[in-house]
PDB file of C-alpha atoms and ligand atoms in Angstrom:
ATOM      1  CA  UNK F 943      12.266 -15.314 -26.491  1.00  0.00           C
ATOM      2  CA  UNK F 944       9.994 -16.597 -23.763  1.00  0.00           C
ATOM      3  CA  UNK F 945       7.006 -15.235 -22.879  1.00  0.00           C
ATOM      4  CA  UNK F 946       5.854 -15.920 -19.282  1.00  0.00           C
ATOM      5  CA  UNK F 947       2.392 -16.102 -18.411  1.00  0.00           C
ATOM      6  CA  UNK F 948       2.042 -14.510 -14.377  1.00  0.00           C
ATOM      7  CA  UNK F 949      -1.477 -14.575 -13.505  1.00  0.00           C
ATOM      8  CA  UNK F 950      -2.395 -13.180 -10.435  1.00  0.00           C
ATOM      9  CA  UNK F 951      -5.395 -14.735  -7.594  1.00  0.00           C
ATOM     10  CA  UNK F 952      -7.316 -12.343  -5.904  1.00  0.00           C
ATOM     11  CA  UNK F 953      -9.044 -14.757  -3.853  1.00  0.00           C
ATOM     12  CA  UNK F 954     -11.712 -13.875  -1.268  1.00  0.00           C
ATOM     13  CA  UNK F 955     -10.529 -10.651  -0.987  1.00  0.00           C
ATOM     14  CA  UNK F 956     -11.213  -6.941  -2.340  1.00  0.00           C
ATOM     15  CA  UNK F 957     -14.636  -4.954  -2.278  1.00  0.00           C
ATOM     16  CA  UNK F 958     -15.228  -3.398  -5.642  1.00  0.00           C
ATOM     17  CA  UNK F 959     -13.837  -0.227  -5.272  1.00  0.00           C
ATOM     18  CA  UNK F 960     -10.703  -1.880  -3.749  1.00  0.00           C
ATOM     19  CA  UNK F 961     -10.350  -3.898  -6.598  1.00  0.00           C
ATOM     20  CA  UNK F 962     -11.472  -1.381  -8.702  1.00  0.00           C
ATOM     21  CA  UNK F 963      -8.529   0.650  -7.208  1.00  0.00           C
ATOM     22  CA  UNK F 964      -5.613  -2.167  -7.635  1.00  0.00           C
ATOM     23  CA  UNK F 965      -6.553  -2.460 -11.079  1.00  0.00           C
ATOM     24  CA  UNK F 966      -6.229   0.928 -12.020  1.00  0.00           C
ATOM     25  CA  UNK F 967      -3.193   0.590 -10.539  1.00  0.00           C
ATOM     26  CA  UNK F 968      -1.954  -2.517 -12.136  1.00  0.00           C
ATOM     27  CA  UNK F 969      -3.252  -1.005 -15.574  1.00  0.00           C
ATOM     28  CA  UNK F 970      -1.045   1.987 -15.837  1.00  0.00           C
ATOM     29  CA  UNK F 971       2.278   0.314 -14.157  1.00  0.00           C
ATOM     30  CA  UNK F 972       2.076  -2.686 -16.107  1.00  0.00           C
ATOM     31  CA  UNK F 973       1.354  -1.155 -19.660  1.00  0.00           C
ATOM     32  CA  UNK F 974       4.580  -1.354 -20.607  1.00  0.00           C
ATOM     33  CA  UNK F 975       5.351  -5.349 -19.656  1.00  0.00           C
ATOM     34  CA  UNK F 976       5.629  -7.584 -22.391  1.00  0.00           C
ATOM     35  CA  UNK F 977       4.608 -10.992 -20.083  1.00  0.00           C
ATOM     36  CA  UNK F 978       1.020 -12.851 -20.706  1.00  0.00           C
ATOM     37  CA  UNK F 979      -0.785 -11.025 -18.016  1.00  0.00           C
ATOM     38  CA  UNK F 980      -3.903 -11.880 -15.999  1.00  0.00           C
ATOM     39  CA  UNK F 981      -5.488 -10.790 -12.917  1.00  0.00           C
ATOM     40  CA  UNK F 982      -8.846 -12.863 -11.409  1.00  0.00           C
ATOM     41  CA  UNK F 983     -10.776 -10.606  -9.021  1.00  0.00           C
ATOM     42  CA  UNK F 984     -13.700 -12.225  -7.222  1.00  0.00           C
ATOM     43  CA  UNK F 985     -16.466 -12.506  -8.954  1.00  0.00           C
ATOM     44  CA  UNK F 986     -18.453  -9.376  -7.796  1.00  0.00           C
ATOM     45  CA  UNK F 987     -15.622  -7.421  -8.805  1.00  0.00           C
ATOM     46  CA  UNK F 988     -15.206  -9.351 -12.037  1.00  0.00           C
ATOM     47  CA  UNK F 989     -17.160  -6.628 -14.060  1.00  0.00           C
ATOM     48  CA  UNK F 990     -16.280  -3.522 -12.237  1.00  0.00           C
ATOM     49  CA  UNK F 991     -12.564  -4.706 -13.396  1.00  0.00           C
ATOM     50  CA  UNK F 992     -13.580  -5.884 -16.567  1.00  0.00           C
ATOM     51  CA  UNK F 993     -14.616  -1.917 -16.989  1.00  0.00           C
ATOM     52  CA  UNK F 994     -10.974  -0.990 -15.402  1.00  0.00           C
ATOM     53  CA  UNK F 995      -8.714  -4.004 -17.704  1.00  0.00           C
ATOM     54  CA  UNK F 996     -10.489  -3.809 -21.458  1.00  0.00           C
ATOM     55  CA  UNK F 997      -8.512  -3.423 -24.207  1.00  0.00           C
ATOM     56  CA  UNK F 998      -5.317  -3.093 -22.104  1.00  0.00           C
ATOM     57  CA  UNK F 999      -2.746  -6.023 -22.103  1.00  0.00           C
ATOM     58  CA  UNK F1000      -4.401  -7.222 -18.420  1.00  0.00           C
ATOM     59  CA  UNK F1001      -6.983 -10.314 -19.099  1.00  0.00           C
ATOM     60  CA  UNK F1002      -9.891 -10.475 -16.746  1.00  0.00           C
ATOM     61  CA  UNK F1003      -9.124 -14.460 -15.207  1.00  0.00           C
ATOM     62  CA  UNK F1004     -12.605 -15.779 -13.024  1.00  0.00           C
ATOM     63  CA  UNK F1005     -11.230 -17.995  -9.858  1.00  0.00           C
ATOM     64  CA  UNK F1006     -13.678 -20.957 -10.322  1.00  0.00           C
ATOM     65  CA  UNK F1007     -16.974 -21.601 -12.354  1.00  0.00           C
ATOM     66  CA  UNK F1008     -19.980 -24.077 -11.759  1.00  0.00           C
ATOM     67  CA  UNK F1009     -20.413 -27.317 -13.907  1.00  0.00           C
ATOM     68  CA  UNK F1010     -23.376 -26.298 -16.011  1.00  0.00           C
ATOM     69  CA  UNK F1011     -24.368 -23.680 -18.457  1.00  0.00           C
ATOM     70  CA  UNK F1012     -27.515 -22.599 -16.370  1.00  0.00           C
ATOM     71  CA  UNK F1013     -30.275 -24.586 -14.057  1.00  0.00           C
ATOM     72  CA  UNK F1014     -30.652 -25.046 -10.600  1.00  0.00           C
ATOM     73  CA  UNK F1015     -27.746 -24.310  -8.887  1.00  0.00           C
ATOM     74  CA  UNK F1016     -28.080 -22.304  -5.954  1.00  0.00           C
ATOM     75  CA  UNK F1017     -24.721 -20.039  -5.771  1.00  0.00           C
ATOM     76  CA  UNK F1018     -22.799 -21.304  -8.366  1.00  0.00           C
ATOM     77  CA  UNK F1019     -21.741 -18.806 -11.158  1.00  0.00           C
ATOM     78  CA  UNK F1020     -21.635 -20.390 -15.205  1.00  0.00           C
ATOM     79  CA  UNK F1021     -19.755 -20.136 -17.646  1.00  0.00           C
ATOM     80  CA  UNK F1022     -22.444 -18.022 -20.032  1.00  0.00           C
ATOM     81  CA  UNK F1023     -22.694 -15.674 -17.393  1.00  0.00           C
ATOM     82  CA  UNK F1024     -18.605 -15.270 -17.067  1.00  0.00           C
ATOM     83  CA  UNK F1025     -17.887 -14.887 -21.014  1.00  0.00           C
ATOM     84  CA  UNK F1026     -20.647 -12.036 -20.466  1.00  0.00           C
ATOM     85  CA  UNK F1027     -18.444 -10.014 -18.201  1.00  0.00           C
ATOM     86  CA  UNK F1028     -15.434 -10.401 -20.351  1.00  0.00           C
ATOM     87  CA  UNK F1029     -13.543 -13.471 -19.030  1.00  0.00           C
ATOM     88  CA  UNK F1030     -11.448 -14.829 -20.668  1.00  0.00           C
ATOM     89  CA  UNK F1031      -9.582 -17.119 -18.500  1.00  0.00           C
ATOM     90  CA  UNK F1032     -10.898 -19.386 -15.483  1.00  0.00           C
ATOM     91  CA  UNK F1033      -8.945 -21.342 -12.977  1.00  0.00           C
ATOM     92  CA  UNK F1034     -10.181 -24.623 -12.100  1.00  0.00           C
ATOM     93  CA  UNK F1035      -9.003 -27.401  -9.366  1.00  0.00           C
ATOM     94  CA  UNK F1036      -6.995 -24.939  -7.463  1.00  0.00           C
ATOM     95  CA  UNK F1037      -6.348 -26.965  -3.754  1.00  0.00           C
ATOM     96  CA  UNK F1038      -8.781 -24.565  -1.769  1.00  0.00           C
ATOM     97  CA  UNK F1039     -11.637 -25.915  -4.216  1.00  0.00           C
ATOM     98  CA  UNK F1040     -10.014 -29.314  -3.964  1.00  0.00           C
ATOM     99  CA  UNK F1041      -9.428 -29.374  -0.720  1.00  0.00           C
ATOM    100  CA  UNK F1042     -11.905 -27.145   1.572  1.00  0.00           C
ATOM    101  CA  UNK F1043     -14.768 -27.329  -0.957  1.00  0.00           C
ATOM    102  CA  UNK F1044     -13.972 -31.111  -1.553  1.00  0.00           C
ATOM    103  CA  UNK F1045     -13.485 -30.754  -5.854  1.00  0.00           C
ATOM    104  CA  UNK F1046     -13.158 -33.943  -6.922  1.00  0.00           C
ATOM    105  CA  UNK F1047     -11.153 -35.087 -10.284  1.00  0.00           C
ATOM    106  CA  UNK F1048     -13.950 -36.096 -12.064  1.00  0.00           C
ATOM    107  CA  UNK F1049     -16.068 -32.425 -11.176  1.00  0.00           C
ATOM    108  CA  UNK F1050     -12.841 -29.976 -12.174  1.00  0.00           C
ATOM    109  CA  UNK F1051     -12.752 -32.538 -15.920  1.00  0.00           C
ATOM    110  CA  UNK F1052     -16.495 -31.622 -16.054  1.00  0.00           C
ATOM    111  CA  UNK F1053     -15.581 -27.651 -15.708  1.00  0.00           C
ATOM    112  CA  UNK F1054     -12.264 -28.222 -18.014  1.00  0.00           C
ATOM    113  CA  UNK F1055     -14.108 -29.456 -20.786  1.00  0.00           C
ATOM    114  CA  UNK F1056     -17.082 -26.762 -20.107  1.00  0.00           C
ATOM    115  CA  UNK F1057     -14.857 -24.138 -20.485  1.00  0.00           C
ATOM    116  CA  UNK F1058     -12.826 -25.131 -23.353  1.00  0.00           C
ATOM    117  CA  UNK F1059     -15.850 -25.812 -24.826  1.00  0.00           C
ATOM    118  CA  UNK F1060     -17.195 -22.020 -24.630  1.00  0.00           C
ATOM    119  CA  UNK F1061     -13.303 -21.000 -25.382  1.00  0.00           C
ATOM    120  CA  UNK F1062     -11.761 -19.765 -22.194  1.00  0.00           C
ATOM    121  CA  UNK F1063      -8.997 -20.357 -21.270  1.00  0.00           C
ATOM    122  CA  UNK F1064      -7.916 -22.812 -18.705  1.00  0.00           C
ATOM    123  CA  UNK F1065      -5.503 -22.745 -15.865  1.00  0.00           C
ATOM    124  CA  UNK F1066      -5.438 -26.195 -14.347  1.00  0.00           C
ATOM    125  CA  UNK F1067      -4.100 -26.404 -11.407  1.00  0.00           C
ATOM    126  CA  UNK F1068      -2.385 -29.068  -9.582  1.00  0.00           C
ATOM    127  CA  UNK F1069      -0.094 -30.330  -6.479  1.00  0.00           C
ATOM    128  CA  UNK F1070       0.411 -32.257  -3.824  1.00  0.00           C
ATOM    129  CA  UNK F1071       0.099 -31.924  -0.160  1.00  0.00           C
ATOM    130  CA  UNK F1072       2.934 -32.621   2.141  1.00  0.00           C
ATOM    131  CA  UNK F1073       1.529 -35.716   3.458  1.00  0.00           C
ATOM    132  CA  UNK F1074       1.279 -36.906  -0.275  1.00  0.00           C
ATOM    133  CA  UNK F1075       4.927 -35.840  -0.909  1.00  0.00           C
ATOM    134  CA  UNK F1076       6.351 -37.209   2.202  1.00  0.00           C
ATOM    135  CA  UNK F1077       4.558 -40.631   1.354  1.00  0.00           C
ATOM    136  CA  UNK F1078       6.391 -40.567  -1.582  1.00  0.00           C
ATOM    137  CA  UNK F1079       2.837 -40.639  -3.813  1.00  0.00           C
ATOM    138  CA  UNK F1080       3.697 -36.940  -5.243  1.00  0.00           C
ATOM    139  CA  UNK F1081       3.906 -38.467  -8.898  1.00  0.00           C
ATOM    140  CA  UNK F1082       0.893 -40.506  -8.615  1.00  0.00           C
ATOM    141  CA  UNK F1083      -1.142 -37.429  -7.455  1.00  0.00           C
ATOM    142  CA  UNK F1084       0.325 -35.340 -10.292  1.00  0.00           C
ATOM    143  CA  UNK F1085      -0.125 -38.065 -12.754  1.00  0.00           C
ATOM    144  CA  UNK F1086      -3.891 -38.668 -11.631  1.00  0.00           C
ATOM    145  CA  UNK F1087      -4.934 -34.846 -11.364  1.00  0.00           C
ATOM    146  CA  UNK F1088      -3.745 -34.524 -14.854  1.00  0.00           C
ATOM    147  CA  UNK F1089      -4.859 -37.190 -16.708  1.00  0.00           C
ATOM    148  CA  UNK F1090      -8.454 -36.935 -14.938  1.00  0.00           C
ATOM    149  CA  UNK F1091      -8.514 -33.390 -15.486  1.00  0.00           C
ATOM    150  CA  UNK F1092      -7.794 -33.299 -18.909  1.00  0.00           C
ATOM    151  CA  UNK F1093      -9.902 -36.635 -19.435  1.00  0.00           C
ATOM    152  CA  UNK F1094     -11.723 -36.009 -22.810  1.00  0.00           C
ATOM    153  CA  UNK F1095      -9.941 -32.676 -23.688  1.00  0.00           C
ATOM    154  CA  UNK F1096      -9.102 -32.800 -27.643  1.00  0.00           C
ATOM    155  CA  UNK F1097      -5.729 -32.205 -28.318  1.00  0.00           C
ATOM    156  CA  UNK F1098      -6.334 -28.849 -30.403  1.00  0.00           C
ATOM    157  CA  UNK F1099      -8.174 -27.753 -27.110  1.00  0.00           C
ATOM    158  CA  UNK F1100      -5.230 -27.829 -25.199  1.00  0.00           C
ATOM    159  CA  UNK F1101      -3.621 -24.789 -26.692  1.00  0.00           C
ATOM    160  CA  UNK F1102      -6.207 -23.264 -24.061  1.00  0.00           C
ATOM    161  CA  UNK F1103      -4.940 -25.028 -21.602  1.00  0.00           C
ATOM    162  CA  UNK F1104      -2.470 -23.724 -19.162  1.00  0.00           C
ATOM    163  CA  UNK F1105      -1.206 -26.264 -15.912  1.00  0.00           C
ATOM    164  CA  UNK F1106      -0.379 -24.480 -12.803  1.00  0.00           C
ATOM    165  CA  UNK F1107       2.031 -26.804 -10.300  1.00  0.00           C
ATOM    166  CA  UNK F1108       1.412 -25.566  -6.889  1.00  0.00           C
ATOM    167  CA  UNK F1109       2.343 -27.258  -3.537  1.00  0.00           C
ATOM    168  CA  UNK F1110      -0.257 -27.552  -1.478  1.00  0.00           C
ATOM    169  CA  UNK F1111       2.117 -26.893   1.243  1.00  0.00           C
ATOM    170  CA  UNK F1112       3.552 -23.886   0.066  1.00  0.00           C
ATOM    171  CA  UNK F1113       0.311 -21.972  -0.959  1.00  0.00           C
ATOM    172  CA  UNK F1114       0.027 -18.979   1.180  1.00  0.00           C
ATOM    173  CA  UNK F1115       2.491 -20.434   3.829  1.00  0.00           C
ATOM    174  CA  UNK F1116       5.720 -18.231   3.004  1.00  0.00           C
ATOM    175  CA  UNK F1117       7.560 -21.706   2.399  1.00  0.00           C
ATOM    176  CA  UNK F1118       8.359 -22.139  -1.718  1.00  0.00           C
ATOM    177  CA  UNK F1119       9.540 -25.113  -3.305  1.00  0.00           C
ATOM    178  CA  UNK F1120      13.481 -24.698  -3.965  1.00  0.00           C
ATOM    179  CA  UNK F1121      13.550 -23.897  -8.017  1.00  0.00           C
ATOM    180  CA  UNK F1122      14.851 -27.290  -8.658  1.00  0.00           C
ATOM    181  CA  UNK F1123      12.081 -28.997  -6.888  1.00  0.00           C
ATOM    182  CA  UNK F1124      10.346 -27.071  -8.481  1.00  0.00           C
ATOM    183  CA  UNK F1125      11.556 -27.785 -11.775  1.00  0.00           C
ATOM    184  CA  UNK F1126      11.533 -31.374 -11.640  1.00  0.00           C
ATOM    185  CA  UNK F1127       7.794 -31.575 -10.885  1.00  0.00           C
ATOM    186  CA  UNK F1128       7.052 -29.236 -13.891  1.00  0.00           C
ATOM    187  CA  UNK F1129       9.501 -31.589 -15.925  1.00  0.00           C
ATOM    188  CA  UNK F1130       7.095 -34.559 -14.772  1.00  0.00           C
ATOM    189  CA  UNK F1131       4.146 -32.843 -15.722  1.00  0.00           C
ATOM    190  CA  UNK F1132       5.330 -32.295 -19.029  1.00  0.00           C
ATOM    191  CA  UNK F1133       6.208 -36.012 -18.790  1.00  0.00           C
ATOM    192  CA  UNK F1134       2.694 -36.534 -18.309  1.00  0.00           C
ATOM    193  CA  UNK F1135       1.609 -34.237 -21.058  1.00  0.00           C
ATOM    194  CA  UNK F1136       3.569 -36.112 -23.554  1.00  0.00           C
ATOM    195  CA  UNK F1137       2.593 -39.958 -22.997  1.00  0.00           C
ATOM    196  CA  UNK F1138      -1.115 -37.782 -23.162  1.00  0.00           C
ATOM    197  CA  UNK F1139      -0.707 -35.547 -26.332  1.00  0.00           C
ATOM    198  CA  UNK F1140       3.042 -36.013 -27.907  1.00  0.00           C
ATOM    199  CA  UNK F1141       5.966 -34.009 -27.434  1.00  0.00           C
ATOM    200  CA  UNK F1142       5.035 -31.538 -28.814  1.00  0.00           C
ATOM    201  CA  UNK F1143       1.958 -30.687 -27.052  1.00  0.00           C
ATOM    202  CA  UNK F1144       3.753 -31.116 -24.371  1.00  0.00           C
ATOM    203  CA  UNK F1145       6.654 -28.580 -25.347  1.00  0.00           C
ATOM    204  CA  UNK F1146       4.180 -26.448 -25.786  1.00  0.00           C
ATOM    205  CA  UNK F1147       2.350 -26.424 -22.737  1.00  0.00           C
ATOM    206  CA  UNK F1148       2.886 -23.471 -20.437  1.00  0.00           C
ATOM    207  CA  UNK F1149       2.967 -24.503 -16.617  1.00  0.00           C
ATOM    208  CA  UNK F1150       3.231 -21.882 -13.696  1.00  0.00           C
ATOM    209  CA  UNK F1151       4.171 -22.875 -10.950  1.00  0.00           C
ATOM    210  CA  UNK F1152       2.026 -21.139  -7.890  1.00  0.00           C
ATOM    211  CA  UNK F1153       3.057 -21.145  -3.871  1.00  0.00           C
ATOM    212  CA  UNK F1154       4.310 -18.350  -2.016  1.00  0.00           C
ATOM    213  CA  UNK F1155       5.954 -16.427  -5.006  1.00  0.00           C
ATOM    214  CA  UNK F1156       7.242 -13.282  -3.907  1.00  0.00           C
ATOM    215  CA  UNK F1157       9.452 -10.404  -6.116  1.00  0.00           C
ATOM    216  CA  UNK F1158      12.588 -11.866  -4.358  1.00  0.00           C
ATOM    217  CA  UNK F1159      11.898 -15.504  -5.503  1.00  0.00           C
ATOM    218  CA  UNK F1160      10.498 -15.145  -9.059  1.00  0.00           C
ATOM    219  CA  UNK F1161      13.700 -14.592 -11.182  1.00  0.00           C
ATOM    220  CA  UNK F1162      14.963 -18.050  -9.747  1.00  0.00           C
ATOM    221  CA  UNK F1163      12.246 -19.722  -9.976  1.00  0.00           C
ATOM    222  CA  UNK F1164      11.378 -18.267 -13.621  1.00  0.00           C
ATOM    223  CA  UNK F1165      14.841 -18.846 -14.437  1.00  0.00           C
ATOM    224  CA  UNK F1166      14.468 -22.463 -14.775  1.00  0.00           C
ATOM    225  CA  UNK F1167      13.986 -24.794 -17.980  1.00  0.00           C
ATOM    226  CA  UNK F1168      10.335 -26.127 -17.303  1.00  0.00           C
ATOM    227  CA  UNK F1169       8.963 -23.187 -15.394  1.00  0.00           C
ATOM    228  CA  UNK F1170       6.772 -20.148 -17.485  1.00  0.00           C
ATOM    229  CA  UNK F1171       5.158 -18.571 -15.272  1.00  0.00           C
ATOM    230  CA  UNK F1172       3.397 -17.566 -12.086  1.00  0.00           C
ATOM    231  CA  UNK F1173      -0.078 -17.935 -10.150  1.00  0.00           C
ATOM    232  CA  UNK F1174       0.476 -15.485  -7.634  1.00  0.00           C
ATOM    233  CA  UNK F1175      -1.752 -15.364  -4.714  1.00  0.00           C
ATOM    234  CA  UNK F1176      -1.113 -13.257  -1.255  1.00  0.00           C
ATOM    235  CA  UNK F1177       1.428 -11.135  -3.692  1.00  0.00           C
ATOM    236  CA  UNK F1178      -1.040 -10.566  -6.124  1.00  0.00           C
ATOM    237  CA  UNK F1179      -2.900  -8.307  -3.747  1.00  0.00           C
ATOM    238  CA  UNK F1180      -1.024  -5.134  -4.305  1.00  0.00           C
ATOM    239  CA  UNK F1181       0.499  -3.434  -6.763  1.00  0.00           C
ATOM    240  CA  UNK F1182       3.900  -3.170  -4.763  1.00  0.00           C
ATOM    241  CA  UNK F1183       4.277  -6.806  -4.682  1.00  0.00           C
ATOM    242  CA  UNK F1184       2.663  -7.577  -8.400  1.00  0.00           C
ATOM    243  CA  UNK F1185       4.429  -5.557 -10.523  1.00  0.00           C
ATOM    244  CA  UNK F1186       7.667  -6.638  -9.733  1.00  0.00           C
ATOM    245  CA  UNK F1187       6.434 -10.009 -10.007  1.00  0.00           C
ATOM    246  CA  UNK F1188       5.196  -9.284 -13.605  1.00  0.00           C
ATOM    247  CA  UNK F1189       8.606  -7.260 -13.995  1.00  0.00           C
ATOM    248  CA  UNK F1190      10.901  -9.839 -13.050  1.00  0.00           C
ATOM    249  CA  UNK F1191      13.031  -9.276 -15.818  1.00  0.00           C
TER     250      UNK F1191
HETATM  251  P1  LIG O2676       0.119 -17.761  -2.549  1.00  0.00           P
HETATM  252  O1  LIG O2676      -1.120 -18.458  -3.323  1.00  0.00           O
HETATM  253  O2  LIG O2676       0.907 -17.019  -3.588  1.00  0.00           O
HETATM  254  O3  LIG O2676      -0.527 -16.840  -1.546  1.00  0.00           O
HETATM  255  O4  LIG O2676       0.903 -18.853  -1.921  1.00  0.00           O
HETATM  256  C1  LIG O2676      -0.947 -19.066  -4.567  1.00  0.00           C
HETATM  257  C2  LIG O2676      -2.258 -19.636  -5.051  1.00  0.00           C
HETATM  258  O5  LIG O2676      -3.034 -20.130  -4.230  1.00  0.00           O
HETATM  259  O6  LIG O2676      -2.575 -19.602  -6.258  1.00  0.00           O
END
């Protein structure tokens, strides 16, 4: 049977005993769900949670990482120091990095191959905005964030790697893309995957798909061929709205 992978972004939000507190929470009602489960708290909270998630089926996910193992680089957090909390996952090139932080391709690749490198996991995510979809470029954007992003990566290194499709347009606007949208983008992506790596790298692959998911629009949207899984954002942040997510089925 499937196993979905929902993965849950914390963002820029939750002190440490807040997030201290969800996790707790998430750590007893979730104990009993079978799904690939992560949670990525910011990173001040990322060992206070570490603490909270060990040994339980919860991984500790970081939200970003810098491009270097260690030097001069005023507020940027590395990967050394991350794998020393616990981390075992890190999302890279998610659209608020890309877009208000200005990522570019060739920086998140950098951080991709970083990480693999030190063995955590990678959530990659991509997506276009609505400009880019309305142009009628959303294949070209998908096609260049993934092929840049992976540029380099070894195909036994890509068992780490998980893609995350998420609409620029419907991240934290309450607007999803319809399930078959949806599903076609993840189908291109695996399109992508397979002129990359082979088919069956591509079969392989797990790709969430991340933008406004909510416990009434996860079964549909899980429910399709190409989707496994979930980067969960504003629903992330409490357990009412998480665990059903995780518990979709
Ligand atoms: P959202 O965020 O669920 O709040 O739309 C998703 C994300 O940014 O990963």
């Amino acid at each position: 049977m499937k196993r979905y992978f929902i993965a849950g972004n914390w963002k820029m939000y939750k002190t440490v005993p807040e997030a201290v507190s969800l996790a707790s929470e998430l750590k007893a009602r979730l104990s009993d769900c079978g799904e690939k489960l992560m949670i990525a708290p910011p990173f001040t909270a990322l060992q206070a949670v570490a603490g909270v998630i060990k040994g339980t089926n919860i991984l500790l996910g970081a939200q970003n990482m810098g491009p270097e193992e260690s030097g001069a680089h005023t507020g940027e957090v590395s990967v050394l120091m991350l794998k020393d909390l616990g981390v075992s996952v890190v999302i890279l090139g998610h659209s608020e990095r890309r877009h208000t932080y200005g990522e570019s391709d060739a920086l998140i690749n950098i951080k991709v191959r970083l990480a693999l490198k030190h063995k955590l996991e990678v959530i990659l995510c991509v997506g276009e905005t609505l400009e880019e979809r309305e142009q009628g470029v959303l294949e070209k954007v998908i096609r260049r964030q993934l092929s840049e992003g992976l540029k380099g990566v070894e195909p036994s290194a890509l068992t780490d790697v998980t893609v995350a499709y998420e609409p620029v347009w419907a991240i934290g606007t309450g607007k999803t893309a319809t399930p078959e949208d949806a599903d076609a983008v993840h189908e291109f992506c695996r399109k992508v995957i397979a002129e990359l790596y082979g088919q069956n790298a591509a079969k392989q692959l797990l790709i969430q798909y991340g933008g406004s998911v909510k416990p009434d629009n996860v079964a549909a949207l899980m429910a399709k061929q190409n989707i496994d899984g979930a980067l969960v954002g504003g629903a992330s942040l409490k357990a009412d709205t998480f665990v059903p997510i995780a518990k979709f089925r």
